[in-house]
Short mmCIF file of C-alpha atoms in Angstrom, two decimals:
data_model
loop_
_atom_site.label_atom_id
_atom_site.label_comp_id
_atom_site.label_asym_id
_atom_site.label_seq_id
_atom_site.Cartn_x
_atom_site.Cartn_y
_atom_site.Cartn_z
CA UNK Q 70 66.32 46.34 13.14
CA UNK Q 71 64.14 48.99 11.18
CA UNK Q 72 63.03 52.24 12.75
CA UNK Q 73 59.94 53.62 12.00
CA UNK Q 74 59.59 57.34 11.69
CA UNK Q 75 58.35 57.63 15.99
CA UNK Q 76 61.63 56.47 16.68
CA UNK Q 77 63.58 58.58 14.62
CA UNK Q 78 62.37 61.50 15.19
CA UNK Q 79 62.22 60.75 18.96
CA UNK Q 80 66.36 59.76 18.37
CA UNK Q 81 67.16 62.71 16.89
CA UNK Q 82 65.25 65.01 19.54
CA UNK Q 83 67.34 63.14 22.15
CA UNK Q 84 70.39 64.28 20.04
CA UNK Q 85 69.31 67.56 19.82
CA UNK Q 86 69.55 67.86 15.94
CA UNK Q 87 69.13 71.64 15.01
CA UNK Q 88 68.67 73.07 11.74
CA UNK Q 89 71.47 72.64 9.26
CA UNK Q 90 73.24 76.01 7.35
CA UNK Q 91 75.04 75.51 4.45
CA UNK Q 92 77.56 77.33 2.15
CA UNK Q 93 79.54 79.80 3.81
CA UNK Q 94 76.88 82.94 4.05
CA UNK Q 95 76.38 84.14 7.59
CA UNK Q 96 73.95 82.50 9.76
CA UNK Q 97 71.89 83.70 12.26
CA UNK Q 98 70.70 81.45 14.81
CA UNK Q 99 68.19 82.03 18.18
CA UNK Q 100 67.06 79.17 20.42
CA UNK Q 101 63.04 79.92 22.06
CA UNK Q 102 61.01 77.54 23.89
CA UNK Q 103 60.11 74.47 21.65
CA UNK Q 104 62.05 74.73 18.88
CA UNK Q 105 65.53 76.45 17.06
CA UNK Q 106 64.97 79.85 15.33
CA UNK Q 107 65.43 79.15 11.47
CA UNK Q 108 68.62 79.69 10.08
CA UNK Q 109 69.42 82.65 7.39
CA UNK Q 110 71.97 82.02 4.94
CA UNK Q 111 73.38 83.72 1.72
CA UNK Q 112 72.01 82.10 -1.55
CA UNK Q 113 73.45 84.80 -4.19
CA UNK Q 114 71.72 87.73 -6.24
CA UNK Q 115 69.95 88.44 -8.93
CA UNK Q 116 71.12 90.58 -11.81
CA UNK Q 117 70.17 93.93 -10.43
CA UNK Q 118 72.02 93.00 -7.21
CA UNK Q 119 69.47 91.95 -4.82
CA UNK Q 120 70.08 89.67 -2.62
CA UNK Q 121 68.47 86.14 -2.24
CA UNK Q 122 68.84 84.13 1.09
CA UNK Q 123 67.64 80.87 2.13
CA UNK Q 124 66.10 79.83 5.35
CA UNK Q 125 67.03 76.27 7.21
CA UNK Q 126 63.98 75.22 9.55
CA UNK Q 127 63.92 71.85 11.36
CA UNK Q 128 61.50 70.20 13.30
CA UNK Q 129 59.73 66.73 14.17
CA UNK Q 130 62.33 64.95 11.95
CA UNK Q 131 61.49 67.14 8.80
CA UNK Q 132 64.05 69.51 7.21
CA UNK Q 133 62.79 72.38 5.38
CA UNK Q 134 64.98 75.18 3.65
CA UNK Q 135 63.33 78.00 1.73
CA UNK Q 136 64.09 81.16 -0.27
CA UNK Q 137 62.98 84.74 -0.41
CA UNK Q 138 62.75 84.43 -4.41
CA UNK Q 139 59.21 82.73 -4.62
CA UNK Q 140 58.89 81.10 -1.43
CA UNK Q 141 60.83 78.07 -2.88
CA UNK Q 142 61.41 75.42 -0.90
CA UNK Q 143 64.33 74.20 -2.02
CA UNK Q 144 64.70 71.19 -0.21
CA UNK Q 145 62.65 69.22 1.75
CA UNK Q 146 64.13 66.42 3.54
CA UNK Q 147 62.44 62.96 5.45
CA UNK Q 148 63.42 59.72 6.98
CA UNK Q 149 62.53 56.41 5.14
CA UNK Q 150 61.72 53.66 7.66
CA UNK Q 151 65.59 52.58 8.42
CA UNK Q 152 65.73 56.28 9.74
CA UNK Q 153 68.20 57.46 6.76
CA UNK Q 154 67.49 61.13 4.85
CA UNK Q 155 66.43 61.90 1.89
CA UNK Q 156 65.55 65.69 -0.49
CA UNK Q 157 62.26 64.34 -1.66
CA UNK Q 158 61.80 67.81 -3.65
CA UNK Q 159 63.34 68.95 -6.99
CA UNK Q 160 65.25 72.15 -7.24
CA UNK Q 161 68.27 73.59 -7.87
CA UNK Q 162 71.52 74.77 -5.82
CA UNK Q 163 71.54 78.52 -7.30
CA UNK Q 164 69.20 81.04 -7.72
CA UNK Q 165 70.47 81.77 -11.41
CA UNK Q 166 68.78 78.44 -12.69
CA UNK Q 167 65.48 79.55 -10.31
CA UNK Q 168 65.30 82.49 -11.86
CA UNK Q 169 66.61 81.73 -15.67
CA UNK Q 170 64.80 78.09 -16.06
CA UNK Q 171 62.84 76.18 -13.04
CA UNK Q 172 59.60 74.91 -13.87
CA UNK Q 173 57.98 76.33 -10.72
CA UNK Q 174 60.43 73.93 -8.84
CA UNK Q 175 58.86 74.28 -4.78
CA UNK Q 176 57.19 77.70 -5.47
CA UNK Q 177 54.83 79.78 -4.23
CA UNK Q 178 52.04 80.22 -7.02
CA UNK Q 179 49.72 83.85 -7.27
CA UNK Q 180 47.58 85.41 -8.18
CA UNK Q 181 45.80 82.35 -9.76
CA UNK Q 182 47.12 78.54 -9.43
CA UNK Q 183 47.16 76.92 -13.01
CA UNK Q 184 45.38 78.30 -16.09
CA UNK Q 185 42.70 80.75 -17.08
CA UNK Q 186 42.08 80.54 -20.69
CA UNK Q 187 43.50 83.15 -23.32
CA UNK Q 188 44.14 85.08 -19.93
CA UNK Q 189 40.81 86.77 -19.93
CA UNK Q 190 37.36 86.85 -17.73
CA UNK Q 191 35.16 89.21 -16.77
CA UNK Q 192 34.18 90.64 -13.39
CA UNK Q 193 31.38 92.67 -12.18
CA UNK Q 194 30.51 93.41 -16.14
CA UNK Q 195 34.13 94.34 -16.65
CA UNK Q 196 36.82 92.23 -19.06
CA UNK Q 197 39.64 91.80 -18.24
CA UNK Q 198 43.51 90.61 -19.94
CA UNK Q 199 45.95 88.79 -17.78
CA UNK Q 200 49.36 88.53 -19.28
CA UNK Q 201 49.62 85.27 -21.26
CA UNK Q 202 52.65 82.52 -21.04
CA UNK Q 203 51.10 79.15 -21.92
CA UNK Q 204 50.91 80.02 -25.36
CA UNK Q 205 47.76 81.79 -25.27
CA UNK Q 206 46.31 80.97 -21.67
CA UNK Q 207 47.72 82.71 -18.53
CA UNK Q 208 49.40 80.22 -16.42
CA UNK Q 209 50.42 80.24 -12.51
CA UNK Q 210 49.52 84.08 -12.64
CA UNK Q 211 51.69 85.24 -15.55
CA UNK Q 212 55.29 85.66 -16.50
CA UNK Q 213 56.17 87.56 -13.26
CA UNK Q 214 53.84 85.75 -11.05
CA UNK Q 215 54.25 85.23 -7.35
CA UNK Q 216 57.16 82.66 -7.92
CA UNK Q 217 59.38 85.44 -9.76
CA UNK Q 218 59.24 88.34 -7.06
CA UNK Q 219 61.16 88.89 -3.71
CA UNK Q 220 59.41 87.76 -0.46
CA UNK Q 221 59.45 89.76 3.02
CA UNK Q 222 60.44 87.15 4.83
CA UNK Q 223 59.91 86.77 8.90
CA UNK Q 224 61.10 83.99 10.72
CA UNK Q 225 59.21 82.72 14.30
CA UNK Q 226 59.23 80.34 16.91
CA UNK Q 227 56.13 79.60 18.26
CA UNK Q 228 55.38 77.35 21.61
CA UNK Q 229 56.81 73.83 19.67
CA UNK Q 230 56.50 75.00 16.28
CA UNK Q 231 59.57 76.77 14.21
CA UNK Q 232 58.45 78.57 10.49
CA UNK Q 233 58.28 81.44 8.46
CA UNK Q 234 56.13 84.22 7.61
CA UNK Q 235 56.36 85.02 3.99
CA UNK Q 236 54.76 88.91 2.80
CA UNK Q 237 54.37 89.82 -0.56
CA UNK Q 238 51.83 92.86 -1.94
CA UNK Q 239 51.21 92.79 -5.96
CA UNK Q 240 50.20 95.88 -7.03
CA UNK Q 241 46.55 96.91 -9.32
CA UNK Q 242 46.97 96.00 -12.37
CA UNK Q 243 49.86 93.89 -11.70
CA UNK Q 244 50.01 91.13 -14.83
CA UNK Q 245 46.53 91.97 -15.54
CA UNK Q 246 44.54 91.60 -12.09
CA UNK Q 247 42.34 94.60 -10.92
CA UNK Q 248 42.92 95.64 -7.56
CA UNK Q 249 46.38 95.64 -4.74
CA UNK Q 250 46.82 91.86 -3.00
CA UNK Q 251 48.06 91.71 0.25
CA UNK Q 252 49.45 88.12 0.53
CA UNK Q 253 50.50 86.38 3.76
CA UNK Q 254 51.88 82.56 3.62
CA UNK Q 255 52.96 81.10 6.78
CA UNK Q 256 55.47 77.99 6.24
CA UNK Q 257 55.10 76.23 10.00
CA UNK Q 258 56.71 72.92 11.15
CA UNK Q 259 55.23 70.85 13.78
CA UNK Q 260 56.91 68.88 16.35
CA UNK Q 261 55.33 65.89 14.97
CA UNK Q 262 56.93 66.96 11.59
CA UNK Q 263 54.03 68.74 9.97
CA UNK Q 264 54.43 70.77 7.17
CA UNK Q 265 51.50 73.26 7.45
CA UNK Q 266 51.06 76.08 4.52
CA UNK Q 267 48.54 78.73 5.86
CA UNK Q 268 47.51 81.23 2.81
CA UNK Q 269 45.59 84.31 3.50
CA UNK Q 270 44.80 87.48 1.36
CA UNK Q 271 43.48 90.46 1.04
CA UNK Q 272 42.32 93.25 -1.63
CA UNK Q 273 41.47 96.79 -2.62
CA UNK Q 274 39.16 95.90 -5.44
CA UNK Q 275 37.18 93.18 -6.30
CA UNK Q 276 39.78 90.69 -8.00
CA UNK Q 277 40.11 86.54 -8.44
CA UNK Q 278 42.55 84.70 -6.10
CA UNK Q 279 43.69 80.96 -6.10
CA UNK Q 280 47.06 80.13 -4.47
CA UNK Q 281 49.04 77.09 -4.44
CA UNK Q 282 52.74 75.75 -3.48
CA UNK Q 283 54.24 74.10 -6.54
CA UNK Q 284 56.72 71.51 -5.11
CA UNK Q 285 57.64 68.54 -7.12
CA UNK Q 286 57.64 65.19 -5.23
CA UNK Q 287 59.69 61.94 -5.88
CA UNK Q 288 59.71 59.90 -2.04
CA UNK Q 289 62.45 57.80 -3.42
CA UNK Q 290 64.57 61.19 -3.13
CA UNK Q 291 65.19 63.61 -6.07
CA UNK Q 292 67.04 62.61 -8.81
CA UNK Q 293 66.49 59.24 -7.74
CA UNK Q 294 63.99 58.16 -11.09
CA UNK Q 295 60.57 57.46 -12.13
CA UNK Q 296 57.81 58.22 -9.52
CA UNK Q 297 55.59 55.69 -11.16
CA UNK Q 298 55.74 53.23 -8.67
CA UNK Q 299 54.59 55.35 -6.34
CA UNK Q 300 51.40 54.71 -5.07
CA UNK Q 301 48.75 57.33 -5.26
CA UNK Q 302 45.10 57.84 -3.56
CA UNK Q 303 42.66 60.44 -4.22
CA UNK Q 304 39.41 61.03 -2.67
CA UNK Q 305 37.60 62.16 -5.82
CA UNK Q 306 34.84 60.50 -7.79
CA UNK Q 307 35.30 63.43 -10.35
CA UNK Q 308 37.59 65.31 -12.38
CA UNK Q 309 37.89 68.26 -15.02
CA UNK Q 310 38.43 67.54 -18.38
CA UNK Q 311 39.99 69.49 -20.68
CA UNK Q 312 40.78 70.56 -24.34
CA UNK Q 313 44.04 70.47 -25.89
CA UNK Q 314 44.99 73.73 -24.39
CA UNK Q 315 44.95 72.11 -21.37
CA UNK Q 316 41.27 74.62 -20.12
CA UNK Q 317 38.86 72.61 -18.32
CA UNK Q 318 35.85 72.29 -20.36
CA UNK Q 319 33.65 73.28 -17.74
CA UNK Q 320 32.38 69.00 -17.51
CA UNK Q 321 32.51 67.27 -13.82
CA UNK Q 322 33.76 63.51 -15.28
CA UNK Q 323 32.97 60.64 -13.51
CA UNK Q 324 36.74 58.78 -12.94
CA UNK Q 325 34.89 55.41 -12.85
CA UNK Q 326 36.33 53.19 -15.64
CA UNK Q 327 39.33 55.74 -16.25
CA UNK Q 328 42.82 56.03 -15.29
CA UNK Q 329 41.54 59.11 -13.60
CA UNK Q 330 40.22 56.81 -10.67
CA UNK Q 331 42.48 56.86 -7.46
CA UNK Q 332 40.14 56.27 -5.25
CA UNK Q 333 41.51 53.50 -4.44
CA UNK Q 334 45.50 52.43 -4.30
CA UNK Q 335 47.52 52.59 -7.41
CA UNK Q 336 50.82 52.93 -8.74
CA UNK Q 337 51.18 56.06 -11.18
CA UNK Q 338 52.21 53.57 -13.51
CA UNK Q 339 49.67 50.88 -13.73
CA UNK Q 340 47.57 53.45 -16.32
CA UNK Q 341 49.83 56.19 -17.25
CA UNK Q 342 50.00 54.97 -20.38
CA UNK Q 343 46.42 53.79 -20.59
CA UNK Q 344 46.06 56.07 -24.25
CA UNK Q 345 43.24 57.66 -22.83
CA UNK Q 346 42.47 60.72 -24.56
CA UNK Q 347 43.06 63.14 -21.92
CA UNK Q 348 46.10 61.07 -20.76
CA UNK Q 349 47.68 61.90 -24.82
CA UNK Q 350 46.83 65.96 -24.36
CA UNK Q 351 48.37 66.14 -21.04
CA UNK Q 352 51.02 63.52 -21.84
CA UNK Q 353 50.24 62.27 -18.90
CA UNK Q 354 48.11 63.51 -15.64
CA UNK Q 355 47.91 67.18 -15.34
CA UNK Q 356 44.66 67.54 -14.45
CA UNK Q 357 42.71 68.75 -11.47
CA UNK Q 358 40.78 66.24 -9.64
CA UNK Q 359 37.11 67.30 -7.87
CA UNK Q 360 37.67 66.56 -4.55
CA UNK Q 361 34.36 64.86 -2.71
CA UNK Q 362 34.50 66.83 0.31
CA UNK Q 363 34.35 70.37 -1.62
CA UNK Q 364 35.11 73.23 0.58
CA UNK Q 365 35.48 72.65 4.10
CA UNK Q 366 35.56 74.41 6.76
CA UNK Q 367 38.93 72.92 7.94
CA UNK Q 368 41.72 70.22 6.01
CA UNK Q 369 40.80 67.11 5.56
CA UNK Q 370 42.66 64.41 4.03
CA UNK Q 371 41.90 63.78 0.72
CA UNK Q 372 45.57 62.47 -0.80
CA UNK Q 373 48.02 59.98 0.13
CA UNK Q 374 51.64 59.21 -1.58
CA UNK Q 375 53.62 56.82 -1.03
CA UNK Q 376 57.20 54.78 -2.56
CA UNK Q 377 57.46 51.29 -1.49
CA UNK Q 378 60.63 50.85 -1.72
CA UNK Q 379 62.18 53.79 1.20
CA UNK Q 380 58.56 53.30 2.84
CA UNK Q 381 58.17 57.23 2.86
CA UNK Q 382 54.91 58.69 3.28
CA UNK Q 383 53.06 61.85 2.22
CA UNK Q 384 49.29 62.87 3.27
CA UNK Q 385 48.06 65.33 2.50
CA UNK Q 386 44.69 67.45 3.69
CA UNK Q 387 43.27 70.74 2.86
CA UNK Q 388 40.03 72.63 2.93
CA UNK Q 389 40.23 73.79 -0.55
CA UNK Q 390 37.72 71.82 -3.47
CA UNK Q 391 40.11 70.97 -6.10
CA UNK Q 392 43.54 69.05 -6.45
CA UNK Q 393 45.97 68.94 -9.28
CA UNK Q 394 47.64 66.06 -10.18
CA UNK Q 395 50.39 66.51 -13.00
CA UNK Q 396 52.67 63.55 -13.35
CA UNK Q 397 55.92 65.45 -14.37
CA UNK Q 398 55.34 65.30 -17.83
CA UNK Q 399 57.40 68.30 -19.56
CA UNK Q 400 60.37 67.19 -17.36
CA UNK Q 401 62.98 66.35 -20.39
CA UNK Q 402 66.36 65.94 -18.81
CA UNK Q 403 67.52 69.14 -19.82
CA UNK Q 404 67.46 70.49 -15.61
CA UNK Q 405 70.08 69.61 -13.33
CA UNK Q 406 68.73 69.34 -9.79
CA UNK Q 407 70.34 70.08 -6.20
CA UNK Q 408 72.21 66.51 -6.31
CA UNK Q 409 73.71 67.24 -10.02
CA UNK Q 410 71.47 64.60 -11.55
CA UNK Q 411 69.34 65.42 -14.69
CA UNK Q 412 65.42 65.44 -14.12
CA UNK Q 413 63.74 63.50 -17.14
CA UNK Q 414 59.73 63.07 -17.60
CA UNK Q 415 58.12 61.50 -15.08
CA UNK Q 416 60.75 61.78 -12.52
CA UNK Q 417 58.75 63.65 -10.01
CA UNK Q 418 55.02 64.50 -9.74
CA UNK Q 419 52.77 68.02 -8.06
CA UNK Q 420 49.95 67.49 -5.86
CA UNK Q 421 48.55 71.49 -5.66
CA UNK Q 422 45.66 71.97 -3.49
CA UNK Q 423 43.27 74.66 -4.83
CA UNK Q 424 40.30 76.14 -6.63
CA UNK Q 425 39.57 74.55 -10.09
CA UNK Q 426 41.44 76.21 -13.19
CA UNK Q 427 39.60 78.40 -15.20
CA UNK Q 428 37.03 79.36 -12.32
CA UNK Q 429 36.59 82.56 -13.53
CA UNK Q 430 35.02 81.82 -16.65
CA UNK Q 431 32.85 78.95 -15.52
CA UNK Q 432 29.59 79.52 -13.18
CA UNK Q 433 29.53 75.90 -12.42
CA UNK Q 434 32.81 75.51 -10.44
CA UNK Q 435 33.62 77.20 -7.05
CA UNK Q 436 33.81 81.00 -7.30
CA UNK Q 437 37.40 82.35 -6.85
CA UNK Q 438 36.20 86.17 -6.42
CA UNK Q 439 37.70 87.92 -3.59
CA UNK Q 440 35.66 91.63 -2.42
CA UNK Q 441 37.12 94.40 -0.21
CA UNK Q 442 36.51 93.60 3.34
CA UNK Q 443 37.20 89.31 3.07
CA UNK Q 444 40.09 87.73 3.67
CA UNK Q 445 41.21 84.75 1.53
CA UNK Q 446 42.34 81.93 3.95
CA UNK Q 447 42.78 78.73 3.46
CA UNK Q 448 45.49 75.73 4.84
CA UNK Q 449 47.07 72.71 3.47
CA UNK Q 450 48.71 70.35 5.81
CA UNK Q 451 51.41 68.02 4.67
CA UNK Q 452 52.16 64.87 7.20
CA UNK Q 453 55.18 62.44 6.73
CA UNK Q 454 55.54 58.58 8.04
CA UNK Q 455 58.03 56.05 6.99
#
């Protein structure tokens, strides 16, 4: 007989499955009304001695665990439709390999999600230069972005929901960006097994803001193999192109008669290799896709994921106007993940909600200025079936 995910998850609240610590740090446990207090664990330090610890939330049948370095998620874990767990995200099992090689494996992504070209734009008649790290474009905010600092980290119980409350300030100036961010990112689990990321900022000085989480998906489970029989909808008629630096151009291209078009079911597969132009610059998809709905006022879905084979589900729905697909394509077996098994290209793929790269420098797309006396908010919600 085959469960599907209702039944699990009711099963398991029946058994009164808590949140799962492990290693052999200390944990620190609370019960409140709805839901177990997330567990704090030992996870090692860095260099200077700092220490890094790792969070274990449970809730509606998803697993969650998360770090102060970055607000990685680490793992992520889901029931296929027999009911049986899986890590669906890459990472690794020690914080030297976060901190020495991941490829943004489950992080948090600031001051500004993907690329602004040669790391420069101007604001309010002034220029500025980011630091560079994408040969000459700034990437993911820089080569101490948001993923490579420390994270206040706070953990809560709320009515039925269990998460985390994640604080980090960058400083003026810091990799480039005028004026001092106040960052808040609240990681919440639902009882029905949401995974909601709530963003919100603030600043000093006028500055540009576009933040993102950065896990990498395979539903089969990680280190598991090729995502590209996954199957993949996006609800965009458009996307950015871009040149071989990977910049958008600035162009809104129609998808229709592309490989670019997921607006209806696919498998990654069926035109990864379709020798489309933009497919052989990106070697692969890592592009951002236009979404139709544009900025909203609340999520709405606009992305669902899915592997046929385990039956495990993603959907995803924000308010923000952009989403970027990249297909795993600088993956080259060289990282060993949480379950010791090399990750090669195409073994897992990024779905980042967000603004559209290179905003700054482009009047067309959606402005990602942020003035003294607004507050940057915006929420992705991640829901998983089986």
């Amino acid at each position: 007989m085959e469960l599907n995910r209702r039944t699990v998850i009711a099963g398991a609240a029946a058994a009164g499955i808590a949140a799962t610590a492990l290693g052999s740090g200390t944990a620190e446990a609370a019960t409140g009304s709805g839901g177990r207090k997330p567990v704090k664990e030992s996870f090692g330090k860095l260099a200077d001695g700092t220490k890094i610890y790792r969070w274990s939330l449970e809730n509606g049948g998803t697993r969650l665990k998360v770090l102060n370095w970055g607000g990685v998620v680490q793992t992520l874990e889901i029931p296929d439709r027999r009911g049986h767990y899986a890590n669906v995200s890459l990472g690794f099992d020690n914080i030297d390999d976060y901190v020495a090689k991941t490829p943004y494996f489950g992080a948090l992504i600031g001051r500004y999600g993907n690329r602004i070209a040669k790391g420069q734009f101007t604001l309010d008649g002034k220029s500025y230069q980011l630091s560079v790290n994408d040969g000459v474009n700034s990437l993911h905010g820089g080569t101490q972005g948001f993923d490579k600092h420390v994270w206040d980290v706070e953990p809560f119980v709320k009515g039925s929901d269990v998460g985390l409350v994640l604080h980090y300030t960058s400083v003026d100036g810091e990799m480039g960006y005028p004026g001092t961010l106040k960052t808040k990112v609240t990681y919440t689990l639902t009882r029905r097994g949401e995974w909601i990321i709530d963003y919100e900022a603030t600043t000093d000085k006028a500055t540009v803001v576009n933040l993102t989480s950065h896990v990498y998906w395979n539903l089969a489970g990680e280190g598991s193999g090729t995502i590209e029989d996954h199957e993949l909808t996006i609800a965009a008629g458009k996307y950015t192109p871009t040149d071989s630096g990977l910049i958008p151009t600035g162009e809104l291209a129609t998808v229709r008669g592309t490989p670019f078009d997921f607006r209806e079911t696919k498998t990654i597969g069926r035109d990864i290799r379709a020798g489309h132009v933009q497919q052989v610059q990106a070697k692969g998809f890592d592009h951002n896709w236009a979404l139709d709905k544009g900025i909203t006022a609340k999520p709405e879905h606009v992305a669902t994921l899915r592997d046929p084979r385990s039956g495990r589900t993603l959907k995803i729905a924000t308010d923000q106007p952009g989403l970027q697909f990249y297909s795993g394509n600088f993956l080259d077996g060289t990282l060993t993940g949480t379950g010791g098994r090399t990750y090669r290209q195409g073994d897992a793929l990024c779905l980042e909600t967000q603004h559209f790269p290179d905003s700054p420098n482009h009047a067309n797309f959606p402005s990602t200025v942020l003035r003294p006396g607004q507050v940057y908010r915006t929420r992705t919600v991640h829901t998983f079936d089986a």
